JSON list of C-alpha atoms in Angstrom, two decimals:
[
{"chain": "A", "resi": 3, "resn": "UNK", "atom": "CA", "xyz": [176.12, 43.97, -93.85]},
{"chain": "A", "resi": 4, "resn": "UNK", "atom": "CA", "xyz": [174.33, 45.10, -90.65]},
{"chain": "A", "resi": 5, "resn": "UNK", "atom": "CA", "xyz": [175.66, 48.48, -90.97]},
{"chain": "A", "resi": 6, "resn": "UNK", "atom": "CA", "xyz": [174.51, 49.21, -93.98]},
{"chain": "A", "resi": 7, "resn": "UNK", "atom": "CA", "xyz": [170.39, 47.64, -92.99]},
{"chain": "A", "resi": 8, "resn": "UNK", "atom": "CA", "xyz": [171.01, 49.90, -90.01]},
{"chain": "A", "resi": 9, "resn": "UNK", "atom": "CA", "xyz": [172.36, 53.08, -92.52]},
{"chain": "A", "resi": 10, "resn": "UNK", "atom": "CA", "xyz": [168.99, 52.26, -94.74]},
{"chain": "A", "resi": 11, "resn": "UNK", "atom": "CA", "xyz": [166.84, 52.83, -90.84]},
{"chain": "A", "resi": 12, "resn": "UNK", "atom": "CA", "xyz": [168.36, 56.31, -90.91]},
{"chain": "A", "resi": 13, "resn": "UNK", "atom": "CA", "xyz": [166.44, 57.45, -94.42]},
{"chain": "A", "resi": 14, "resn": "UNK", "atom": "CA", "xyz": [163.78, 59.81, -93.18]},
{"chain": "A", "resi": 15, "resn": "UNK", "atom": "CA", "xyz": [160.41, 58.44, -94.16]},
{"chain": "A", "resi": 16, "resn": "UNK", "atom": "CA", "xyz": [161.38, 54.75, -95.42]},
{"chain": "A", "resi": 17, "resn": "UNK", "atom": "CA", "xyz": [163.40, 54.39, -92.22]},
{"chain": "A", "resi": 18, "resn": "UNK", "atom": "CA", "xyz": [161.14, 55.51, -89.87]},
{"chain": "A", "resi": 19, "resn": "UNK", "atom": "CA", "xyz": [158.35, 53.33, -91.68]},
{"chain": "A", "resi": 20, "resn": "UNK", "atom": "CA", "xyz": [161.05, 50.52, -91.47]},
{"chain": "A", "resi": 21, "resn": "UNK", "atom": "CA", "xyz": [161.89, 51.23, -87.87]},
{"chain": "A", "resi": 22, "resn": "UNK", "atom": "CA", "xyz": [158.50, 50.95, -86.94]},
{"chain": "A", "resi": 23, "resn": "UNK", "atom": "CA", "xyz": [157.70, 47.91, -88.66]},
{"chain": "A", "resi": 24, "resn": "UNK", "atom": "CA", "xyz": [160.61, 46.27, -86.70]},
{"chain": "A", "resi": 25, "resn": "UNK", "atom": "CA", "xyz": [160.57, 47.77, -83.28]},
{"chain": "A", "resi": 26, "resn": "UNK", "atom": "CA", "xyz": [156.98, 48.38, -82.58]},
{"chain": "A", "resi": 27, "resn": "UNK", "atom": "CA", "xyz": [153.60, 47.34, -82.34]},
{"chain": "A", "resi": 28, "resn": "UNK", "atom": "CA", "xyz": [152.77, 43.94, -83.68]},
{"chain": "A", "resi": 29, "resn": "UNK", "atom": "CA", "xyz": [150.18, 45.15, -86.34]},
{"chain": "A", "resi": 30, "resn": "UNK", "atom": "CA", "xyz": [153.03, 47.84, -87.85]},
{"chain": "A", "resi": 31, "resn": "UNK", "atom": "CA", "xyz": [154.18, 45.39, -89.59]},
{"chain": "A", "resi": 32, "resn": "UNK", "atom": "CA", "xyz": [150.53, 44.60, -91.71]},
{"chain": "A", "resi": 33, "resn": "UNK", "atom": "CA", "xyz": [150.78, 48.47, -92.23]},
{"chain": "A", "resi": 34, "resn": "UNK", "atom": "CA", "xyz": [154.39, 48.86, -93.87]},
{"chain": "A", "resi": 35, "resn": "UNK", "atom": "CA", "xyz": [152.90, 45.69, -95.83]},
{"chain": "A", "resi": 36, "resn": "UNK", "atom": "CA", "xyz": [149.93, 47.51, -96.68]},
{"chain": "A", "resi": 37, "resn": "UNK", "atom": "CA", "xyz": [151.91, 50.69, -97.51]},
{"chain": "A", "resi": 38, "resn": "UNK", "atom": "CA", "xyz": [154.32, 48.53, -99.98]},
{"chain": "A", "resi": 39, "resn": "UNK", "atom": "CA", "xyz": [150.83, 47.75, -101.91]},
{"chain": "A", "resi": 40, "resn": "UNK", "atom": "CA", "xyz": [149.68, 50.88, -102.01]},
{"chain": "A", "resi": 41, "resn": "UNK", "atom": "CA", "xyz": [152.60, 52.32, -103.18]},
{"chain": "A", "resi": 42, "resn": "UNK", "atom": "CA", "xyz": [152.86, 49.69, -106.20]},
{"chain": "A", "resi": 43, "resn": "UNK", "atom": "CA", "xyz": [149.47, 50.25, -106.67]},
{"chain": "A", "resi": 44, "resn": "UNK", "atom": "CA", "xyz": [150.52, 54.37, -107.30]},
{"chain": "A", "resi": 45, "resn": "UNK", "atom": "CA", "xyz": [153.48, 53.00, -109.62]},
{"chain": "A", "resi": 46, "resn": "UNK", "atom": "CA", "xyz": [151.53, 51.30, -111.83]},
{"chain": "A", "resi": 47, "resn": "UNK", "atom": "CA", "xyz": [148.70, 54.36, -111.92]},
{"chain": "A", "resi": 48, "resn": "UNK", "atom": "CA", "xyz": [151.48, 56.41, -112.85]},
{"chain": "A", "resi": 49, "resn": "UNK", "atom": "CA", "xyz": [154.13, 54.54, -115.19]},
{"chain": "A", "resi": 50, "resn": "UNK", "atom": "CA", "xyz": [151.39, 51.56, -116.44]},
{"chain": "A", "resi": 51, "resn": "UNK", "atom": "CA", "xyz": [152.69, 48.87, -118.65]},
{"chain": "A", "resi": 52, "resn": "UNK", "atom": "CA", "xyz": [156.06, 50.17, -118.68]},
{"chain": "A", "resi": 53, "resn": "UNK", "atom": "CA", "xyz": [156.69, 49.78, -115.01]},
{"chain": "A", "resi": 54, "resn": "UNK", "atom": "CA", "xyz": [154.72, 46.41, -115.02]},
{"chain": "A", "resi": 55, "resn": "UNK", "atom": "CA", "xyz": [157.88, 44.96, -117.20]},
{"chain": "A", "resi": 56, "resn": "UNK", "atom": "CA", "xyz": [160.69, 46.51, -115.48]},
{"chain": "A", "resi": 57, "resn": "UNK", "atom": "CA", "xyz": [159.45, 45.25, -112.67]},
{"chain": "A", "resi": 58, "resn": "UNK", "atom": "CA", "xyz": [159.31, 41.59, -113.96]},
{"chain": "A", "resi": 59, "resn": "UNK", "atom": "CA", "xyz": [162.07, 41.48, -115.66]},
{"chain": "A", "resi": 60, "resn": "UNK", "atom": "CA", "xyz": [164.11, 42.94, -112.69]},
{"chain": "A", "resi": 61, "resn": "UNK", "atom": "CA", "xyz": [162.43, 40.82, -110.35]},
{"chain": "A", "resi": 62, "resn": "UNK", "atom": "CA", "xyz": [163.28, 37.70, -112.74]},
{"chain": "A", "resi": 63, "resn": "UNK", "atom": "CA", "xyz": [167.27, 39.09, -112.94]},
{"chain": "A", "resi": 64, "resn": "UNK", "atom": "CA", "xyz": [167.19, 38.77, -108.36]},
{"chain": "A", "resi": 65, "resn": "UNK", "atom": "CA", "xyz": [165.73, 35.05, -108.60]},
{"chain": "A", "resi": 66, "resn": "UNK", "atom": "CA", "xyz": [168.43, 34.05, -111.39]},
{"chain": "A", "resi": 67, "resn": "UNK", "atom": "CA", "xyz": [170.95, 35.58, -109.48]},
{"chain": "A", "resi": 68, "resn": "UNK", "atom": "CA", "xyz": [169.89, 34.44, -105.84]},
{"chain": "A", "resi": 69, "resn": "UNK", "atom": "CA", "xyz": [169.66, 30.95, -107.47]},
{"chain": "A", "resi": 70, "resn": "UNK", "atom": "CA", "xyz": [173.30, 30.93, -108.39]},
{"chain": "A", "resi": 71, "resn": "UNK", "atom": "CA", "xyz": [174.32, 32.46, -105.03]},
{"chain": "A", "resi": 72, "resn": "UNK", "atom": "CA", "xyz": [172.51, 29.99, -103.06]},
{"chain": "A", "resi": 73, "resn": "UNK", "atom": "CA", "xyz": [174.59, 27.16, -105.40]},
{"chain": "A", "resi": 74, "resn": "UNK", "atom": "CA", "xyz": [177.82, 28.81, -105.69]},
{"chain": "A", "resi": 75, "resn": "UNK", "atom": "CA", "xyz": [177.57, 28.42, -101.68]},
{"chain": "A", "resi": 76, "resn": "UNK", "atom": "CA", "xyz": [177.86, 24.61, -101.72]},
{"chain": "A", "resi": 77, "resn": "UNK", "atom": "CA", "xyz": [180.95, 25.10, -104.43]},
{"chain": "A", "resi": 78, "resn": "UNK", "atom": "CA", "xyz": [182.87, 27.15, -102.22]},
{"chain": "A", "resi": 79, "resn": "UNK", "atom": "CA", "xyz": [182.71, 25.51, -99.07]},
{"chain": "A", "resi": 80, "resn": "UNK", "atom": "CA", "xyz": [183.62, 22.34, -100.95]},
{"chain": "A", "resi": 81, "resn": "UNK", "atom": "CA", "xyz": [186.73, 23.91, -102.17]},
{"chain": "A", "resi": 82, "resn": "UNK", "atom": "CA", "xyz": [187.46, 25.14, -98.98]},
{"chain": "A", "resi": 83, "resn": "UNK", "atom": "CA", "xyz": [187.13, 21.55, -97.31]},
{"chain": "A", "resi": 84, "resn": "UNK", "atom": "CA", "xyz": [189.70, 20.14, -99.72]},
{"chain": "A", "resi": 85, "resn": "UNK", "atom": "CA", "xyz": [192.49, 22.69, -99.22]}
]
């Protein structure tokens, strides 16, 4: 898993945003944030509506499937413990 964060660091512009907002100065970090808005902001200038519900729904598909993740955990390990 660390390989590929540290594969996504070597994308020219999002990486070097990314890089910085890791590795140096403490208020890089309120800029990438500030960059993330701005950059939905120019999303939903463009696309409008459209990208409003993608974006929902999508983001609505990662909490359903973090949710079960973050349950399944507890199922595994118990099945691990009784073998």
């Amino acid at each position: 898993m660390r390989s590929a964060a540290r594969a996504f660091l070597h994308v020219p512009v999002v990486g070097w945003f990314l890089k910085d907002a890791i590795y140096g100065l403490p208020d890089a970090k309120y800029f990438f944030m500030g960059n993330l808005v701005v950059v939905f902001a120019a999303l939903v200038y463009l696309f409008g509506y459209p990208f409003l519900i993608v974006y929902a729904l999508s983001a609505t598909a990662i909490a359903l499937v973090s949710l079960i993740i973050l349950t399944a955990s507890d199922l595994l390990s118990q099945k691990k413990k009784k073998a």
